[in-house]
């Protein structure tokens, strides 16, 4: 995909809290899990009074034929679960220029139209899943001028990062049996702690990778309610 889009899911005015979230689905930067990590999440947020905006950020070029695409996907996941397979934050950010630019534009658009959409421009956050979590974190780290009110990386990389001054509150979610990012430590959480910034982390016993709103039969189904409670406890859902 070479053109980014932003799809709004606005809450019933009677439920609206004034908060807004940019939703970034995952897919390894080769595709986007729009249903599982985009539309469903946005609808759940809107139902709780939060304006949600699903971001279709630009992807990396892939082969046009299915065989070539399948090889690209296989190569992407090869060795991803090995502890030594970590991608350093600086390297990751350097390769996400298009995605960061798309996220920055999305936040700017929502903020510019905040009055019409009944949104508090100071309460715009971002949530992302897998590759979308990486896009979320890259935006917070490399584009602090977006002034995100909070960031929520869901089953993303837990690599330690340099935390900029005034970094937004962080809500992170991971399953202990995630084949890509579990068993690599929790450097991201520790980085936020050391920087003295607000952070909450939920490690669920099961769920694997790509569980969206939660995998049935596992405790990962509780993360969305935990997220709502966290937003509320941080005064992000208070009508103003």
PDB file of C-alpha atoms in Angstrom:
ATOM      1  CA  UNK A   1       0.000   0.000   0.000  1.00  0.00           C
ATOM      2  CA  UNK A   2       1.426   3.371  -1.023  1.00  0.00           C
ATOM      3  CA  UNK A   3      -1.291   5.722   0.248  1.00  0.00           C
ATOM      4  CA  UNK A   4      -2.180   6.086   3.912  1.00  0.00           C
ATOM      5  CA  UNK A   5      -5.800   6.413   5.032  1.00  0.00           C
ATOM      6  CA  UNK A   6      -7.549   7.196   8.312  1.00  0.00           C
ATOM      7  CA  UNK A   7     -11.029   5.799   9.077  1.00  0.00           C
ATOM      8  CA  UNK A   8     -13.025   7.373  11.944  1.00  0.00           C
ATOM      9  CA  UNK A   9     -15.246   5.484  14.380  1.00  0.00           C
ATOM     10  CA  UNK A  10     -17.010   8.156  16.409  1.00  0.00           C
ATOM     11  CA  UNK A  11     -18.908   7.358  19.615  1.00  0.00           C
ATOM     12  CA  UNK A  12     -22.530   8.126  20.345  1.00  0.00           C
ATOM     13  CA  UNK A  13     -22.501  11.767  21.538  1.00  0.00           C
ATOM     14  CA  UNK A  14     -24.272  10.634  24.701  1.00  0.00           C
ATOM     15  CA  UNK A  15     -21.308   8.368  25.528  1.00  0.00           C
ATOM     16  CA  UNK A  16     -18.477  10.533  24.209  1.00  0.00           C
ATOM     17  CA  UNK A  17     -15.664  11.161  26.700  1.00  0.00           C
ATOM     18  CA  UNK A  18     -13.656  13.540  24.515  1.00  0.00           C
ATOM     19  CA  UNK A  19     -10.733  11.114  24.315  1.00  0.00           C
ATOM     20  CA  UNK A  20      -9.413   9.839  20.990  1.00  0.00           C
ATOM     21  CA  UNK A  21      -7.137   7.007  19.875  1.00  0.00           C
ATOM     22  CA  UNK A  22      -5.215   6.370  16.673  1.00  0.00           C
ATOM     23  CA  UNK A  23      -5.379   2.584  16.068  1.00  0.00           C
ATOM     24  CA  UNK A  24      -2.450   0.993  14.198  1.00  0.00           C
ATOM     25  CA  UNK A  25      -3.021  -2.644  13.135  1.00  0.00           C
ATOM     26  CA  UNK A  26      -0.143  -5.092  12.744  1.00  0.00           C
ATOM     27  CA  UNK A  27       1.012  -7.282   9.884  1.00  0.00           C
ATOM     28  CA  UNK A  28       4.790  -7.182   9.805  1.00  0.00           C
ATOM     29  CA  UNK A  29       4.774  -4.054   7.591  1.00  0.00           C
ATOM     30  CA  UNK A  30       3.882  -6.360   4.677  1.00  0.00           C
ATOM     31  CA  UNK A  31       0.110  -6.442   5.251  1.00  0.00           C
ATOM     32  CA  UNK A  32      -2.437  -5.118   7.767  1.00  0.00           C
ATOM     33  CA  UNK A  33      -4.740  -7.087  10.077  1.00  0.00           C
ATOM     34  CA  UNK A  34      -7.578  -4.638   9.565  1.00  0.00           C
ATOM     35  CA  UNK A  35     -10.441  -6.751  10.951  1.00  0.00           C
ATOM     36  CA  UNK A  36      -8.784  -8.264  14.037  1.00  0.00           C
ATOM     37  CA  UNK A  37      -6.606  -5.318  15.062  1.00  0.00           C
ATOM     38  CA  UNK A  38      -8.360  -2.436  13.332  1.00  0.00           C
ATOM     39  CA  UNK A  39     -12.128  -2.392  12.900  1.00  0.00           C
ATOM     40  CA  UNK A  40     -12.981  -4.563  15.937  1.00  0.00           C
ATOM     41  CA  UNK A  41     -10.753  -2.566  18.234  1.00  0.00           C
ATOM     42  CA  UNK A  42     -12.053   0.761  16.943  1.00  0.00           C
ATOM     43  CA  UNK A  43     -15.678  -0.333  17.401  1.00  0.00           C
ATOM     44  CA  UNK A  44     -14.931  -1.475  20.962  1.00  0.00           C
ATOM     45  CA  UNK A  45     -13.335   1.879  21.752  1.00  0.00           C
ATOM     46  CA  UNK A  46     -16.194   3.877  20.227  1.00  0.00           C
ATOM     47  CA  UNK A  47     -18.663   1.822  22.231  1.00  0.00           C
ATOM     48  CA  UNK A  48     -16.865   2.992  25.378  1.00  0.00           C
ATOM     49  CA  UNK A  49     -17.111   6.643  24.351  1.00  0.00           C
ATOM     50  CA  UNK A  50     -13.662   6.998  22.776  1.00  0.00           C
ATOM     51  CA  UNK A  51     -13.271   8.329  19.258  1.00  0.00           C
ATOM     52  CA  UNK A  52     -11.148   5.821  17.326  1.00  0.00           C
ATOM     53  CA  UNK A  53      -9.306   6.332  14.047  1.00  0.00           C
ATOM     54  CA  UNK A  54      -7.940   3.288  12.219  1.00  0.00           C
ATOM     55  CA  UNK A  55      -4.681   4.138  10.483  1.00  0.00           C
ATOM     56  CA  UNK A  56      -3.737   2.307   7.288  1.00  0.00           C
ATOM     57  CA  UNK A  57      -0.084   3.278   7.297  1.00  0.00           C
ATOM     58  CA  UNK A  58       2.182   2.676   4.330  1.00  0.00           C
ATOM     59  CA  UNK A  59       3.769  -0.759   4.004  1.00  0.00           C
ATOM     60  CA  UNK A  60       7.029  -2.089   2.647  1.00  0.00           C
ATOM     61  CA  UNK A  61       7.127  -3.092  -1.050  1.00  0.00           C
ATOM     62  CA  UNK A  62       6.363  -6.791  -1.586  1.00  0.00           C
ATOM     63  CA  UNK A  63       6.528  -9.127  -4.614  1.00  0.00           C
ATOM     64  CA  UNK A  64       3.426  -8.976  -6.802  1.00  0.00           C
ATOM     65  CA  UNK A  65       3.094 -12.758  -7.106  1.00  0.00           C
ATOM     66  CA  UNK A  66       1.759 -14.900  -4.241  1.00  0.00           C
ATOM     67  CA  UNK A  67       4.807 -17.168  -4.146  1.00  0.00           C
ATOM     68  CA  UNK A  68       7.147 -14.226  -3.746  1.00  0.00           C
ATOM     69  CA  UNK A  69       4.888 -12.673  -1.108  1.00  0.00           C
ATOM     70  CA  UNK A  70       4.815 -15.918   0.900  1.00  0.00           C
ATOM     71  CA  UNK A  71       8.611 -16.066   0.801  1.00  0.00           C
ATOM     72  CA  UNK A  72       8.799 -12.477   2.048  1.00  0.00           C
ATOM     73  CA  UNK A  73       6.487 -13.295   4.957  1.00  0.00           C
ATOM     74  CA  UNK A  74       8.490 -16.409   5.832  1.00  0.00           C
ATOM     75  CA  UNK A  75      11.734 -14.428   5.776  1.00  0.00           C
ATOM     76  CA  UNK A  76      10.185 -11.757   8.000  1.00  0.00           C
ATOM     77  CA  UNK A  77       9.404 -14.246  10.769  1.00  0.00           C
ATOM     78  CA  UNK A  78      12.557 -16.354  10.419  1.00  0.00           C
ATOM     79  CA  UNK A  79      14.442 -16.293  13.705  1.00  0.00           C
ATOM     80  CA  UNK A  80      12.150 -13.647  15.202  1.00  0.00           C
ATOM     81  CA  UNK A  81      11.663 -15.685  18.367  1.00  0.00           C
ATOM     82  CA  UNK A  82      15.367 -16.067  19.161  1.00  0.00           C
ATOM     83  CA  UNK A  83      16.678 -13.805  21.947  1.00  0.00           C
ATOM     84  CA  UNK A  84      19.553 -12.706  19.727  1.00  0.00           C
ATOM     85  CA  UNK A  85      17.097 -11.716  17.020  1.00  0.00           C
ATOM     86  CA  UNK A  86      16.318  -8.362  18.580  1.00  0.00           C
ATOM     87  CA  UNK A  87      16.128  -5.309  16.365  1.00  0.00           C
ATOM     88  CA  UNK A  88      17.743  -2.331  18.082  1.00  0.00           C
ATOM     89  CA  UNK A  89      15.412   0.664  18.555  1.00  0.00           C
ATOM     90  CA  UNK A  90      17.549   3.039  16.500  1.00  0.00           C
ATOM     91  CA  UNK A  91      17.615   0.563  13.609  1.00  0.00           C
ATOM     92  CA  UNK A  92      13.865   0.006  13.830  1.00  0.00           C
ATOM     93  CA  UNK A  93      13.086   3.728  13.864  1.00  0.00           C
ATOM     94  CA  UNK A  94      15.442   4.377  10.944  1.00  0.00           C
ATOM     95  CA  UNK A  95      13.410   1.986   8.809  1.00  0.00           C
ATOM     96  CA  UNK A  96      10.000   3.393   9.736  1.00  0.00           C
ATOM     97  CA  UNK A  97      10.130   6.867   8.255  1.00  0.00           C
ATOM     98  CA  UNK A  98       6.934   6.424   6.203  1.00  0.00           C
ATOM     99  CA  UNK A  99       4.997   4.919   9.097  1.00  0.00           C
ATOM    100  CA  UNK A 100       6.063   7.651  11.518  1.00  0.00           C
ATOM    101  CA  UNK A 101       5.091  10.309   8.968  1.00  0.00           C
ATOM    102  CA  UNK A 102       1.668   8.694   8.507  1.00  0.00           C
ATOM    103  CA  UNK A 103       1.088   8.536  12.269  1.00  0.00           C
ATOM    104  CA  UNK A 104       2.192  12.140  12.673  1.00  0.00           C
ATOM    105  CA  UNK A 105      -0.237  13.208   9.910  1.00  0.00           C
ATOM    106  CA  UNK A 106      -3.051  11.208  11.526  1.00  0.00           C
ATOM    107  CA  UNK A 107      -2.595  12.911  14.892  1.00  0.00           C
ATOM    108  CA  UNK A 108      -2.382  16.325  13.219  1.00  0.00           C
ATOM    109  CA  UNK A 109      -5.612  15.679  11.290  1.00  0.00           C
ATOM    110  CA  UNK A 110      -7.537  14.556  14.358  1.00  0.00           C
ATOM    111  CA  UNK A 111      -6.249  17.508  16.360  1.00  0.00           C
ATOM    112  CA  UNK A 112      -7.165  19.939  13.555  1.00  0.00           C
ATOM    113  CA  UNK A 113     -10.730  18.592  13.463  1.00  0.00           C
ATOM    114  CA  UNK A 114     -11.075  18.157  17.223  1.00  0.00           C
ATOM    115  CA  UNK A 115     -13.860  20.715  17.574  1.00  0.00           C
ATOM    116  CA  UNK A 116     -16.056  19.120  14.911  1.00  0.00           C
ATOM    117  CA  UNK A 117     -15.481  15.637  16.287  1.00  0.00           C
ATOM    118  CA  UNK A 118     -15.975  16.793  19.919  1.00  0.00           C
ATOM    119  CA  UNK A 119     -12.468  15.677  20.909  1.00  0.00           C
ATOM    120  CA  UNK A 120     -10.153  17.145  23.510  1.00  0.00           C
ATOM    121  CA  UNK A 121      -6.932  17.825  21.512  1.00  0.00           C
ATOM    122  CA  UNK A 122      -4.895  17.157  24.658  1.00  0.00           C
ATOM    123  CA  UNK A 123      -6.298  13.622  25.013  1.00  0.00           C
ATOM    124  CA  UNK A 124      -5.271  11.983  21.746  1.00  0.00           C
ATOM    125  CA  UNK A 125      -3.333   8.753  22.194  1.00  0.00           C
ATOM    126  CA  UNK A 126      -2.186   5.859  20.055  1.00  0.00           C
ATOM    127  CA  UNK A 127      -2.563   2.099  20.314  1.00  0.00           C
ATOM    128  CA  UNK A 128      -0.833  -0.417  18.074  1.00  0.00           C
ATOM    129  CA  UNK A 129      -0.569  -4.165  17.637  1.00  0.00           C
ATOM    130  CA  UNK A 130       2.680  -5.990  16.741  1.00  0.00           C
ATOM    131  CA  UNK A 131       4.087  -3.950  13.832  1.00  0.00           C
ATOM    132  CA  UNK A 132       1.511  -1.312  14.739  1.00  0.00           C
ATOM    133  CA  UNK A 133       2.937  -1.337  18.273  1.00  0.00           C
ATOM    134  CA  UNK A 134       6.357  -0.661  16.776  1.00  0.00           C
ATOM    135  CA  UNK A 135       4.874   2.199  14.756  1.00  0.00           C
ATOM    136  CA  UNK A 136       3.243   3.553  17.915  1.00  0.00           C
ATOM    137  CA  UNK A 137       6.479   3.453  19.893  1.00  0.00           C
ATOM    138  CA  UNK A 138       8.558   4.830  17.017  1.00  0.00           C
ATOM    139  CA  UNK A 139       6.162   7.782  16.798  1.00  0.00           C
ATOM    140  CA  UNK A 140       6.392   8.469  20.533  1.00  0.00           C
ATOM    141  CA  UNK A 141      10.188   8.221  20.499  1.00  0.00           C
ATOM    142  CA  UNK A 142      11.077   9.900  17.205  1.00  0.00           C
ATOM    143  CA  UNK A 143       8.222  12.412  16.927  1.00  0.00           C
ATOM    144  CA  UNK A 144       7.577  13.802  20.427  1.00  0.00           C
ATOM    145  CA  UNK A 145       6.032  16.872  18.777  1.00  0.00           C
ATOM    146  CA  UNK A 146       2.898  14.760  18.230  1.00  0.00           C
ATOM    147  CA  UNK A 147       2.258  15.258  21.972  1.00  0.00           C
ATOM    148  CA  UNK A 148       0.503  11.934  22.389  1.00  0.00           C
ATOM    149  CA  UNK A 149      -1.488  11.748  25.624  1.00  0.00           C
ATOM    150  CA  UNK A 150      -0.660   8.038  25.988  1.00  0.00           C
ATOM    151  CA  UNK A 151       0.707   5.088  24.032  1.00  0.00           C
ATOM    152  CA  UNK A 152      -0.377   1.453  24.202  1.00  0.00           C
ATOM    153  CA  UNK A 153       1.878  -1.097  22.463  1.00  0.00           C
ATOM    154  CA  UNK A 154       0.003  -4.428  22.367  1.00  0.00           C
ATOM    155  CA  UNK A 155       2.262  -7.478  21.841  1.00  0.00           C
ATOM    156  CA  UNK A 156       5.094  -5.389  20.449  1.00  0.00           C
ATOM    157  CA  UNK A 157       8.856  -5.473  20.963  1.00  0.00           C
ATOM    158  CA  UNK A 158       9.961  -5.165  24.580  1.00  0.00           C
ATOM    159  CA  UNK A 159      13.455  -3.909  23.708  1.00  0.00           C
ATOM    160  CA  UNK A 160      14.845  -1.182  25.992  1.00  0.00           C
ATOM    161  CA  UNK A 161      14.692   2.297  24.479  1.00  0.00           C
ATOM    162  CA  UNK A 162      15.975   5.803  25.226  1.00  0.00           C
ATOM    163  CA  UNK A 163      12.988   7.659  26.695  1.00  0.00           C
ATOM    164  CA  UNK A 164      12.572  11.320  25.726  1.00  0.00           C
ATOM    165  CA  UNK A 165      11.734  13.908  28.370  1.00  0.00           C
ATOM    166  CA  UNK A 166       8.017  14.124  28.937  1.00  0.00           C
ATOM    167  CA  UNK A 167       7.301  10.793  27.238  1.00  0.00           C
ATOM    168  CA  UNK A 168       3.605   9.865  27.352  1.00  0.00           C
ATOM    169  CA  UNK A 169       2.186   7.347  29.840  1.00  0.00           C
ATOM    170  CA  UNK A 170       2.679   3.783  28.604  1.00  0.00           C
ATOM    171  CA  UNK A 171       0.309   0.794  28.767  1.00  0.00           C
ATOM    172  CA  UNK A 172       1.918  -2.402  27.458  1.00  0.00           C
ATOM    173  CA  UNK A 173       0.458  -5.866  26.908  1.00  0.00           C
ATOM    174  CA  UNK A 174       2.171  -9.175  26.114  1.00  0.00           C
ATOM    175  CA  UNK A 175       1.380 -12.891  26.381  1.00  0.00           C
ATOM    176  CA  UNK A 176       3.955 -15.081  28.117  1.00  0.00           C
ATOM    177  CA  UNK A 177       3.715 -17.554  25.231  1.00  0.00           C
ATOM    178  CA  UNK A 178       4.185 -14.958  22.484  1.00  0.00           C
ATOM    179  CA  UNK A 179       6.550 -16.661  19.994  1.00  0.00           C
ATOM    180  CA  UNK A 180       8.014 -13.364  18.793  1.00  0.00           C
ATOM    181  CA  UNK A 181       8.509 -11.086  21.789  1.00  0.00           C
ATOM    182  CA  UNK A 182       8.260 -13.165  24.967  1.00  0.00           C
ATOM    183  CA  UNK A 183      11.382 -14.442  26.747  1.00  0.00           C
ATOM    184  CA  UNK A 184      13.395 -11.376  25.729  1.00  0.00           C
ATOM    185  CA  UNK A 185      13.097  -9.397  28.932  1.00  0.00           C
ATOM    186  CA  UNK A 186      11.024  -6.313  29.620  1.00  0.00           C
ATOM    187  CA  UNK A 187      13.458  -3.544  28.744  1.00  0.00           C
ATOM    188  CA  UNK A 188      10.732  -1.223  27.428  1.00  0.00           C
ATOM    189  CA  UNK A 189       8.930  -1.190  30.764  1.00  0.00           C
ATOM    190  CA  UNK A 190      12.188  -0.787  32.668  1.00  0.00           C
ATOM    191  CA  UNK A 191      13.163   2.147  30.426  1.00  0.00           C
ATOM    192  CA  UNK A 192       9.923   3.971  31.282  1.00  0.00           C
ATOM    193  CA  UNK A 193      10.432   3.213  34.969  1.00  0.00           C
ATOM    194  CA  UNK A 194      13.996   4.524  34.995  1.00  0.00           C
ATOM    195  CA  UNK A 195      12.854   7.688  33.226  1.00  0.00           C
ATOM    196  CA  UNK A 196      10.244   8.240  35.928  1.00  0.00           C
ATOM    197  CA  UNK A 197       7.375   8.139  33.461  1.00  0.00           C
ATOM    198  CA  UNK A 198       3.984   6.497  34.135  1.00  0.00           C
ATOM    199  CA  UNK A 199       3.905   2.872  32.993  1.00  0.00           C
ATOM    200  CA  UNK A 200       1.627  -0.150  33.381  1.00  0.00           C
ATOM    201  CA  UNK A 201       2.444  -3.609  32.044  1.00  0.00           C
ATOM    202  CA  UNK A 202       0.235  -6.700  31.747  1.00  0.00           C
ATOM    203  CA  UNK A 203       1.857 -10.071  31.047  1.00  0.00           C
ATOM    204  CA  UNK A 204      -0.854 -12.630  30.390  1.00  0.00           C
ATOM    205  CA  UNK A 205      -0.241 -16.328  30.839  1.00  0.00           C
ATOM    206  CA  UNK A 206      -1.513 -17.252  27.383  1.00  0.00           C
ATOM    207  CA  UNK A 207      -2.667 -15.697  24.159  1.00  0.00           C
ATOM    208  CA  UNK A 208       0.226 -16.163  21.774  1.00  0.00           C
ATOM    209  CA  UNK A 209       0.725 -13.433  19.196  1.00  0.00           C
ATOM    210  CA  UNK A 210      -1.925 -11.542  17.267  1.00  0.00           C
ATOM    211  CA  UNK A 211      -4.784 -12.097  19.712  1.00  0.00           C
ATOM    212  CA  UNK A 212      -6.499  -8.765  19.002  1.00  0.00           C
ATOM    213  CA  UNK A 213      -9.117  -8.138  21.677  1.00  0.00           C
ATOM    214  CA  UNK A 214      -8.144 -11.427  23.326  1.00  0.00           C
ATOM    215  CA  UNK A 215      -7.872 -15.140  22.579  1.00  0.00           C
ATOM    216  CA  UNK A 216     -10.859 -17.108  23.831  1.00  0.00           C
ATOM    217  CA  UNK A 217      -9.997 -19.470  26.673  1.00  0.00           C
ATOM    218  CA  UNK A 218      -7.019 -17.413  27.857  1.00  0.00           C
ATOM    219  CA  UNK A 219      -6.614 -14.548  30.305  1.00  0.00           C
ATOM    220  CA  UNK A 220      -5.628 -12.277  27.420  1.00  0.00           C
ATOM    221  CA  UNK A 221      -9.350 -11.514  26.977  1.00  0.00           C
ATOM    222  CA  UNK A 222      -9.017  -9.215  29.985  1.00  0.00           C
ATOM    223  CA  UNK A 223      -6.577  -6.710  28.526  1.00  0.00           C
ATOM    224  CA  UNK A 224      -9.168  -4.353  27.001  1.00  0.00           C
ATOM    225  CA  UNK A 225     -11.015  -3.883  30.294  1.00  0.00           C
ATOM    226  CA  UNK A 226      -7.654  -3.368  32.018  1.00  0.00           C
ATOM    227  CA  UNK A 227      -6.854  -0.711  29.424  1.00  0.00           C
ATOM    228  CA  UNK A 228     -10.193   1.050  30.004  1.00  0.00           C
ATOM    229  CA  UNK A 229      -9.592   1.031  33.758  1.00  0.00           C
ATOM    230  CA  UNK A 230      -6.091   2.460  33.244  1.00  0.00           C
ATOM    231  CA  UNK A 231      -7.359   5.268  31.005  1.00  0.00           C
ATOM    232  CA  UNK A 232     -10.051   6.119  33.524  1.00  0.00           C
ATOM    233  CA  UNK A 233      -7.646   6.025  36.477  1.00  0.00           C
ATOM    234  CA  UNK A 234      -5.375   8.455  34.625  1.00  0.00           C
ATOM    235  CA  UNK A 235      -8.235  10.924  34.128  1.00  0.00           C
ATOM    236  CA  UNK A 236      -8.208  10.395  30.356  1.00  0.00           C
ATOM    237  CA  UNK A 237     -11.893   9.526  30.091  1.00  0.00           C
ATOM    238  CA  UNK A 238     -13.248  12.364  32.204  1.00  0.00           C
ATOM    239  CA  UNK A 239     -15.745  14.509  30.269  1.00  0.00           C
ATOM    240  CA  UNK A 240     -14.581  18.108  30.141  1.00  0.00           C
TER     241      UNK A 240
END
